Amino acid sequence: MTNIINLTPHSVRFQRADGTLTDPIPPAPQPAWVASRDEEHAPISGIPVRRQVRSGVTGLPAPKPNTIYVVSSVVATALLEEGTHRNDVYVPVGIVRDENGQPAYARGLAQLVRE
């Protein structure tokens, strides 16, 4: 069985192929995130502008056998942009929302890759 580590800041549930839902997978104590800092930039038409300077992904553990890491699309995109490919990093896809508009579960997992 594959160990699923949730590195998003929220619990996640997934719909299995047979239609049943997994139990909620709680977030790890330290989620993966994109380190960044804001810098002031010249205003546009009087509107304040800030530049967000990203300095890489933090909180992503080294690969482990039979383990995958679920991260936010922001983290997965940052890994892709920096040229880091990890076969063990996935994002939730096909998000189904509850009556309040909150994510209830995902219909699957996806890997972000470049052609």
Short mmCIF file of N, CA, C and O in Angstrom, two decimals:
data_model
loop_
_atom_site.label_atom_id
_atom_site.label_comp_id
_atom_site.label_asym_id
_atom_site.label_seq_id
_atom_site.Cartn_x
_atom_site.Cartn_y
_atom_site.Cartn_z
N MET A 1 0.84 -1.18 0.00
CA MET A 1 0.00 0.00 0.00
C MET A 1 0.88 1.25 0.00
O MET A 1 1.92 1.27 0.65
N THR A 2 0.45 2.26 -0.71
CA THR A 2 1.20 3.51 -0.80
C THR A 2 0.82 4.43 0.35
O THR A 2 -0.36 4.64 0.63
N ASN A 3 1.82 5.01 0.99
CA ASN A 3 1.62 5.98 2.05
C ASN A 3 1.41 7.34 1.41
O ASN A 3 2.22 7.79 0.59
N ILE A 4 0.31 8.03 1.76
CA ILE A 4 0.00 9.34 1.20
C ILE A 4 0.22 10.38 2.29
O ILE A 4 -0.44 10.36 3.33
N ILE A 5 1.16 11.29 2.05
CA ILE A 5 1.46 12.38 2.99
C ILE A 5 0.87 13.66 2.42
O ILE A 5 1.18 14.07 1.30
N ASN A 6 0.01 14.29 3.20
CA ASN A 6 -0.65 15.52 2.79
C ASN A 6 0.19 16.72 3.23
O ASN A 6 0.25 17.04 4.41
N LEU A 7 0.82 17.38 2.26
CA LEU A 7 1.64 18.56 2.55
C LEU A 7 0.93 19.86 2.19
O LEU A 7 1.55 20.90 2.06
N THR A 8 -0.40 19.80 2.04
CA THR A 8 -1.19 21.03 1.89
C THR A 8 -1.57 21.50 3.29
O THR A 8 -1.45 20.74 4.25
N PRO A 9 -2.07 22.72 3.42
CA PRO A 9 -2.45 23.18 4.77
C PRO A 9 -3.84 22.71 5.23
O PRO A 9 -4.28 23.06 6.30
N HIS A 10 -4.53 21.88 4.40
CA HIS A 10 -5.90 21.46 4.72
C HIS A 10 -6.03 19.94 4.62
O HIS A 10 -5.29 19.30 3.88
N SER A 11 -6.98 19.38 5.34
CA SER A 11 -7.29 17.96 5.17
C SER A 11 -7.79 17.73 3.74
O SER A 11 -8.42 18.61 3.15
N VAL A 12 -7.49 16.56 3.21
CA VAL A 12 -7.95 16.22 1.86
C VAL A 12 -8.60 14.83 1.89
O VAL A 12 -8.24 13.98 2.69
N ARG A 13 -9.59 14.66 1.01
CA ARG A 13 -10.25 13.37 0.79
C ARG A 13 -10.24 13.11 -0.70
O ARG A 13 -10.30 14.04 -1.50
N PHE A 14 -10.24 11.84 -1.06
CA PHE A 14 -10.24 11.47 -2.47
C PHE A 14 -11.34 10.47 -2.74
O PHE A 14 -11.68 9.64 -1.89
N GLN A 15 -11.87 10.54 -3.96
CA GLN A 15 -12.83 9.55 -4.41
C GLN A 15 -12.06 8.42 -5.09
O GLN A 15 -11.27 8.67 -6.00
N ARG A 16 -12.29 7.22 -4.64
CA ARG A 16 -11.65 6.05 -5.24
C ARG A 16 -12.35 5.70 -6.55
O ARG A 16 -13.45 6.18 -6.84
N ALA A 17 -11.74 4.82 -7.33
CA ALA A 17 -12.31 4.38 -8.60
C ALA A 17 -13.68 3.74 -8.43
O ALA A 17 -14.54 3.84 -9.32
N ASP A 18 -13.93 3.12 -7.27
CA ASP A 18 -15.24 2.48 -7.04
C ASP A 18 -16.29 3.45 -6.51
O ASP A 18 -17.41 3.06 -6.19
N GLY A 19 -15.93 4.75 -6.40
CA GLY A 19 -16.88 5.77 -5.97
C GLY A 19 -16.86 6.07 -4.48
O GLY A 19 -17.44 7.06 -4.04
N THR A 20 -16.23 5.22 -3.68
CA THR A 20 -16.15 5.49 -2.24
C THR A 20 -15.12 6.57 -1.97
O THR A 20 -14.24 6.83 -2.79
N LEU A 21 -15.25 7.18 -0.81
CA LEU A 21 -14.31 8.25 -0.42
C LEU A 21 -13.32 7.73 0.61
O LEU A 21 -13.65 6.91 1.47
N THR A 22 -12.11 8.24 0.52
CA THR A 22 -11.11 7.95 1.55
C THR A 22 -11.49 8.68 2.83
O THR A 22 -12.26 9.64 2.80
N ASP A 23 -10.93 8.25 3.92
CA ASP A 23 -11.02 9.04 5.14
C ASP A 23 -10.25 10.33 4.91
O ASP A 23 -9.32 10.36 4.08
N PRO A 24 -10.59 11.40 5.62
CA PRO A 24 -9.79 12.63 5.47
C PRO A 24 -8.33 12.37 5.81
O PRO A 24 -8.02 11.68 6.79
N ILE A 25 -7.45 12.92 5.01
CA ILE A 25 -6.01 12.82 5.27
C ILE A 25 -5.59 14.16 5.85
O ILE A 25 -5.63 15.18 5.15
N PRO A 26 -5.23 14.19 7.13
CA PRO A 26 -4.90 15.48 7.75
C PRO A 26 -3.59 16.04 7.19
O PRO A 26 -2.75 15.29 6.69
N PRO A 27 -3.44 17.35 7.30
CA PRO A 27 -2.18 17.94 6.83
C PRO A 27 -1.03 17.55 7.75
O PRO A 27 -1.22 17.33 8.95
N ALA A 28 0.15 17.44 7.15
CA ALA A 28 1.35 17.18 7.94
C ALA A 28 1.63 18.39 8.82
O ALA A 28 1.17 19.51 8.51
N PRO A 29 2.36 18.21 9.91
CA PRO A 29 2.67 19.35 10.79
C PRO A 29 3.36 20.50 10.05
O PRO A 29 3.14 21.66 10.36
N GLN A 30 4.18 20.19 9.06
CA GLN A 30 4.87 21.22 8.28
C GLN A 30 4.48 21.07 6.81
O GLN A 30 4.99 20.20 6.12
N PRO A 31 3.55 21.90 6.31
CA PRO A 31 3.19 21.80 4.89
C PRO A 31 4.32 22.29 3.98
O PRO A 31 5.20 23.04 4.42
N ALA A 32 4.29 21.85 2.74
CA ALA A 32 5.23 22.36 1.75
C ALA A 32 4.71 23.73 1.29
O ALA A 32 3.50 23.92 1.17
N TRP A 33 5.60 24.65 1.04
CA TRP A 33 5.19 25.98 0.60
C TRP A 33 6.29 26.61 -0.23
O TRP A 33 7.41 26.12 -0.28
N VAL A 34 5.93 27.69 -0.90
CA VAL A 34 6.88 28.42 -1.74
C VAL A 34 7.37 29.63 -0.95
O VAL A 34 6.58 30.51 -0.61
N ALA A 35 8.65 29.63 -0.64
CA ALA A 35 9.22 30.77 0.09
C ALA A 35 9.25 31.98 -0.85
O ALA A 35 9.60 31.86 -2.02
N SER A 36 8.87 33.12 -0.31
CA SER A 36 8.88 34.34 -1.14
C SER A 36 8.99 35.57 -0.25
O SER A 36 8.80 35.50 0.96
N ARG A 37 9.32 36.66 -0.89
CA ARG A 37 9.33 37.95 -0.20
C ARG A 37 8.74 38.99 -1.14
O ARG A 37 8.82 38.85 -2.36
N ASP A 38 8.11 40.00 -0.57
CA ASP A 38 7.53 41.07 -1.36
C ASP A 38 8.47 42.26 -1.41
O ASP A 38 9.13 42.58 -0.42
N GLU A 39 8.51 42.89 -2.56
CA GLU A 39 9.29 44.12 -2.74
C GLU A 39 8.38 45.18 -3.35
O GLU A 39 7.53 44.88 -4.18
N GLU A 40 8.60 46.41 -2.92
CA GLU A 40 7.84 47.51 -3.51
C GLU A 40 8.29 47.71 -4.95
O GLU A 40 9.45 47.50 -5.30
N HIS A 41 7.34 48.11 -5.78
CA HIS A 41 7.61 48.35 -7.20
C HIS A 41 6.88 49.63 -7.58
O HIS A 41 6.02 50.11 -6.86
N ALA A 42 7.23 50.16 -8.73
CA ALA A 42 6.61 51.42 -9.18
C ALA A 42 5.10 51.25 -9.34
O ALA A 42 4.64 50.25 -9.91
N PRO A 43 4.31 52.22 -8.86
CA PRO A 43 2.86 52.15 -9.02
C PRO A 43 2.45 52.20 -10.49
O PRO A 43 3.16 52.73 -11.34
N ILE A 44 1.30 51.64 -10.76
CA ILE A 44 0.70 51.71 -12.11
C ILE A 44 -0.59 52.48 -11.98
O ILE A 44 -1.51 52.06 -11.27
N SER A 45 -0.65 53.65 -12.64
CA SER A 45 -1.84 54.52 -12.59
C SER A 45 -2.26 54.79 -11.15
O SER A 45 -3.43 54.78 -10.81
N GLY A 46 -1.28 54.99 -10.28
CA GLY A 46 -1.56 55.29 -8.88
C GLY A 46 -1.87 54.08 -8.02
O GLY A 46 -2.11 54.21 -6.83
N ILE A 47 -1.89 52.90 -8.61
CA ILE A 47 -2.20 51.68 -7.87
C ILE A 47 -0.89 51.08 -7.34
O ILE A 47 0.04 50.85 -8.12
N PRO A 48 -0.81 50.84 -6.03
CA PRO A 48 0.42 50.26 -5.49
C PRO A 48 0.71 48.89 -6.11
O PRO A 48 -0.20 48.09 -6.32
N VAL A 49 1.97 48.66 -6.41
CA VAL A 49 2.40 47.39 -6.99
C VAL A 49 3.53 46.82 -6.15
O VAL A 49 4.41 47.54 -5.71
N ARG A 50 3.45 45.53 -5.94
CA ARG A 50 4.51 44.83 -5.23
C ARG A 50 4.99 43.70 -6.13
O ARG A 50 4.22 43.15 -6.89
N ARG A 51 6.24 43.38 -6.04
CA ARG A 51 6.78 42.24 -6.74
C ARG A 51 6.95 41.12 -5.73
O ARG A 51 7.46 41.34 -4.63
N GLN A 52 6.53 39.94 -6.11
CA GLN A 52 6.71 38.79 -5.24
C GLN A 52 7.88 37.99 -5.80
O GLN A 52 7.81 37.45 -6.90
N VAL A 53 8.94 37.93 -5.03
CA VAL A 53 10.15 37.23 -5.44
C VAL A 53 10.15 35.87 -4.78
O VAL A 53 10.21 35.76 -3.55
N ARG A 54 10.07 34.82 -5.59
CA ARG A 54 10.02 33.46 -5.06
C ARG A 54 11.43 32.88 -4.98
O ARG A 54 12.23 33.07 -5.89
N SER A 55 11.69 32.18 -3.89
CA SER A 55 13.03 31.63 -3.70
C SER A 55 13.04 30.11 -3.54
O SER A 55 14.03 29.56 -3.07
N GLY A 56 11.98 29.45 -3.92
CA GLY A 56 12.00 27.98 -3.92
C GLY A 56 11.03 27.35 -2.96
O GLY A 56 10.43 28.00 -2.11
N VAL A 57 10.88 26.05 -3.12
CA VAL A 57 9.95 25.26 -2.32
C VAL A 57 10.65 24.80 -1.04
O VAL A 57 11.80 24.37 -1.06
N THR A 58 9.94 24.91 0.07
CA THR A 58 10.44 24.41 1.34
C THR A 58 9.42 23.43 1.92
O THR A 58 8.25 23.45 1.55
N GLY A 59 9.87 22.60 2.83
CA GLY A 59 8.97 21.67 3.51
C GLY A 59 8.65 20.40 2.73
O GLY A 59 7.77 19.65 3.14
N LEU A 60 9.36 20.16 1.63
CA LEU A 60 9.14 18.93 0.86
C LEU A 60 10.21 17.92 1.25
O LEU A 60 11.39 18.12 0.96
N PRO A 61 9.81 16.83 1.92
CA PRO A 61 10.81 15.85 2.35
C PRO A 61 11.46 15.13 1.17
O PRO A 61 10.94 15.14 0.04
N ALA A 62 12.56 14.48 1.44
CA ALA A 62 13.23 13.65 0.44
C ALA A 62 12.31 12.48 0.09
O ALA A 62 11.48 12.06 0.90
N PRO A 63 12.44 11.95 -1.13
CA PRO A 63 11.62 10.79 -1.51
C PRO A 63 11.82 9.61 -0.56
O PRO A 63 12.91 9.41 -0.02
N LYS A 64 10.73 8.86 -0.35
CA LYS A 64 10.76 7.64 0.46
C LYS A 64 10.07 6.54 -0.33
O LYS A 64 9.11 6.81 -1.05
N PRO A 65 10.49 5.30 -0.17
CA PRO A 65 9.82 4.20 -0.87
C PRO A 65 8.34 4.12 -0.49
O PRO A 65 7.96 4.34 0.66
N ASN A 66 7.51 3.81 -1.48
CA ASN A 66 6.06 3.61 -1.29
C ASN A 66 5.36 4.81 -0.65
O ASN A 66 4.41 4.65 0.10
N THR A 67 5.86 6.01 -0.91
CA THR A 67 5.27 7.24 -0.35
C THR A 67 5.08 8.26 -1.44
O THR A 67 5.97 8.46 -2.27
N ILE A 68 3.90 8.91 -1.44
CA ILE A 68 3.68 10.05 -2.32
C ILE A 68 3.33 11.26 -1.46
O ILE A 68 2.86 11.12 -0.33
N TYR A 69 3.58 12.43 -2.01
CA TYR A 69 3.31 13.68 -1.32
C TYR A 69 2.27 14.46 -2.11
O TYR A 69 2.42 14.68 -3.31
N VAL A 70 1.20 14.86 -1.42
CA VAL A 70 0.16 15.69 -2.02
C VAL A 70 0.47 17.13 -1.65
O VAL A 70 0.58 17.46 -0.46
N VAL A 71 0.63 17.99 -2.67
CA VAL A 71 0.97 19.39 -2.46
C VAL A 71 -0.05 20.28 -3.17
O VAL A 71 -0.83 19.80 -4.00
N SER A 72 -0.01 21.56 -2.88
CA SER A 72 -0.88 22.51 -3.58
C SER A 72 -0.37 22.69 -5.01
O SER A 72 0.79 22.42 -5.33
N SER A 73 -1.24 23.19 -5.87
CA SER A 73 -0.82 23.46 -7.25
C SER A 73 0.24 24.55 -7.30
O SER A 73 1.09 24.55 -8.19
N VAL A 74 0.24 25.46 -6.33
CA VAL A 74 1.26 26.51 -6.27
C VAL A 74 2.64 25.88 -6.05
O VAL A 74 3.61 26.23 -6.72
N VAL A 75 2.72 24.93 -5.15
CA VAL A 75 3.99 24.25 -4.87
C VAL A 75 4.41 23.43 -6.08
O VAL A 75 5.57 23.48 -6.51
N ALA A 76 3.49 22.66 -6.66
CA ALA A 76 3.82 21.84 -7.82
C ALA A 76 4.28 22.70 -9.01
O ALA A 76 5.24 22.35 -9.70
N THR A 77 3.63 23.85 -9.22
CA THR A 77 4.03 24.75 -10.30
C THR A 77 5.42 25.32 -10.04
O THR A 77 6.24 25.42 -10.96
N ALA A 78 5.71 25.68 -8.80
CA ALA A 78 7.04 26.20 -8.46
C ALA A 78 8.11 25.15 -8.72
O ALA A 78 9.18 25.47 -9.25
N LEU A 79 7.85 23.90 -8.38
CA LEU A 79 8.81 22.83 -8.67
C LEU A 79 9.04 22.70 -10.17
O LEU A 79 10.17 22.57 -10.63
N LEU A 80 7.97 22.78 -10.93
CA LEU A 80 8.06 22.69 -12.39
C LEU A 80 8.87 23.85 -12.95
O LEU A 80 9.74 23.66 -13.80
N GLU A 81 8.61 25.06 -12.44
CA GLU A 81 9.32 26.25 -12.92
C GLU A 81 10.81 26.19 -12.61
O GLU A 81 11.63 26.69 -13.37
N GLU A 82 11.17 25.57 -11.48
CA GLU A 82 12.59 25.49 -11.14
C GLU A 82 13.26 24.27 -11.76
O GLU A 82 14.45 24.04 -11.56
N GLY A 83 12.49 23.48 -12.52
CA GLY A 83 13.06 22.34 -13.22
C GLY A 83 13.22 21.10 -12.37
O GLY A 83 13.93 20.17 -12.74
N THR A 84 12.55 21.07 -11.22
CA THR A 84 12.63 19.91 -10.33
C THR A 84 11.50 18.96 -10.67
O THR A 84 10.33 19.33 -10.63
N HIS A 85 11.84 17.72 -11.03
CA HIS A 85 10.81 16.71 -11.29
C HIS A 85 10.89 15.63 -10.22
O HIS A 85 11.94 15.05 -10.00
N ARG A 86 9.76 15.43 -9.58
CA ARG A 86 9.66 14.39 -8.55
C ARG A 86 8.50 13.47 -8.92
O ARG A 86 7.35 13.91 -9.07
N ASN A 87 8.78 12.19 -9.07
CA ASN A 87 7.73 11.21 -9.38
C ASN A 87 6.80 10.96 -8.21
O ASN A 87 5.78 10.29 -8.37
N ASP A 88 7.12 11.51 -7.05
CA ASP A 88 6.34 11.27 -5.84
C ASP A 88 5.49 12.47 -5.42
O ASP A 88 4.91 12.47 -4.34
N VAL A 89 5.38 13.49 -6.27
CA VAL A 89 4.63 14.71 -5.93
C VAL A 89 3.38 14.80 -6.80
O VAL A 89 3.46 14.73 -8.03
N TYR A 90 2.23 14.97 -6.15
CA TYR A 90 0.94 15.02 -6.83
C TYR A 90 0.11 16.19 -6.31
O TYR A 90 0.32 16.67 -5.19
N VAL A 91 -0.87 16.60 -7.12
CA VAL A 91 -1.84 17.61 -6.71
C VAL A 91 -3.24 17.02 -6.80
O VAL A 91 -3.50 16.17 -7.66
N PRO A 92 -4.15 17.45 -5.93
CA PRO A 92 -5.55 17.00 -6.05
C PRO A 92 -6.18 17.64 -7.30
O PRO A 92 -5.93 18.80 -7.60
N VAL A 93 -6.99 16.85 -8.02
CA VAL A 93 -7.70 17.37 -9.20
C VAL A 93 -9.16 16.94 -9.15
O VAL A 93 -9.52 16.01 -8.45
N GLY A 94 -9.99 17.66 -9.92
CA GLY A 94 -11.41 17.35 -9.95
C GLY A 94 -12.06 17.64 -8.62
O GLY A 94 -12.81 16.82 -8.09
N ILE A 95 -11.80 18.81 -8.10
CA ILE A 95 -12.31 19.18 -6.77
C ILE A 95 -13.84 19.31 -6.80
O ILE A 95 -14.40 20.00 -7.63
N VAL A 96 -14.49 18.62 -5.87
CA VAL A 96 -15.94 18.70 -5.70
C VAL A 96 -16.19 19.53 -4.45
O VAL A 96 -15.59 19.28 -3.41
N ARG A 97 -17.07 20.50 -4.58
CA ARG A 97 -17.35 21.42 -3.46
C ARG A 97 -18.67 21.09 -2.78
O ARG A 97 -19.59 20.58 -3.42
N ASP A 98 -18.75 21.41 -1.49
CA ASP A 98 -19.99 21.19 -0.74
C ASP A 98 -20.95 22.35 -0.98
O ASP A 98 -20.68 23.26 -1.77
N GLU A 99 -22.08 22.31 -0.28
CA GLU A 99 -23.13 23.34 -0.46
C GLU A 99 -22.67 24.74 -0.07
O GLU A 99 -23.25 25.73 -0.47
N ASN A 100 -21.59 24.83 0.72
CA ASN A 100 -21.04 26.13 1.12
C ASN A 100 -19.90 26.59 0.22
O ASN A 100 -19.25 27.60 0.50
N GLY A 101 -19.62 25.82 -0.82
CA GLY A 101 -18.54 26.18 -1.73
C GLY A 101 -17.16 25.75 -1.27
O GLY A 101 -16.16 26.06 -1.90
N GLN A 102 -17.09 25.00 -0.19
CA GLN A 102 -15.82 24.53 0.34
C GLN A 102 -15.44 23.19 -0.32
O GLN A 102 -16.33 22.38 -0.61
N PRO A 103 -14.15 22.95 -0.54
CA PRO A 103 -13.76 21.66 -1.12
C PRO A 103 -14.19 20.49 -0.22
O PRO A 103 -13.92 20.50 0.97
N ALA A 104 -14.88 19.52 -0.81
CA ALA A 104 -15.33 18.35 -0.06
C ALA A 104 -14.39 17.16 -0.31
O ALA A 104 -14.05 16.44 0.62
N TYR A 105 -14.03 16.97 -1.58
CA TYR A 105 -13.10 15.89 -1.94
C TYR A 105 -12.60 16.12 -3.36
O TYR A 105 -13.11 16.98 -4.08
N ALA A 106 -11.58 15.35 -3.72
CA ALA A 106 -11.03 15.42 -5.07
C ALA A 106 -11.30 14.10 -5.77
O ALA A 106 -11.31 13.04 -5.15
N ARG A 107 -11.51 14.18 -7.08
CA ARG A 107 -11.79 12.97 -7.86
C ARG A 107 -10.51 12.23 -8.26
O ARG A 107 -10.59 11.15 -8.83
N GLY A 108 -9.36 12.82 -7.96
CA GLY A 108 -8.13 12.13 -8.31
C GLY A 108 -6.89 12.93 -7.99
O GLY A 108 -6.94 13.96 -7.33
N LEU A 109 -5.79 12.42 -8.48
CA LEU A 109 -4.47 13.02 -8.31
C LEU A 109 -3.85 13.25 -9.69
O LEU A 109 -4.15 12.52 -10.63
N ALA A 110 -2.98 14.23 -9.78
CA ALA A 110 -2.27 14.50 -11.03
C ALA A 110 -0.84 14.90 -10.73
O ALA A 110 -0.54 15.44 -9.66
N GLN A 111 0.02 14.63 -11.70
CA GLN A 111 1.40 15.11 -11.64
C GLN A 111 1.54 16.23 -12.67
O GLN A 111 1.00 16.12 -13.76
N LEU A 112 2.23 17.30 -12.30
CA LEU A 112 2.53 18.36 -13.26
C LEU A 112 3.87 18.04 -13.90
O LEU A 112 4.86 17.82 -13.20
N VAL A 113 3.89 17.97 -15.23
CA VAL A 113 5.11 17.64 -15.97
C VAL A 113 5.24 18.56 -17.18
O VAL A 113 4.26 19.11 -17.66
N ARG A 114 6.46 18.70 -17.66
CA ARG A 114 6.73 19.43 -18.90
C ARG A 114 6.86 18.44 -20.03
O ARG A 114 7.32 17.33 -19.86
N GLU A 115 6.49 18.89 -21.22
CA GLU A 115 6.71 18.05 -22.41
C GLU A 115 8.14 18.14 -22.84
O GLU A 115 8.81 19.10 -22.67
#
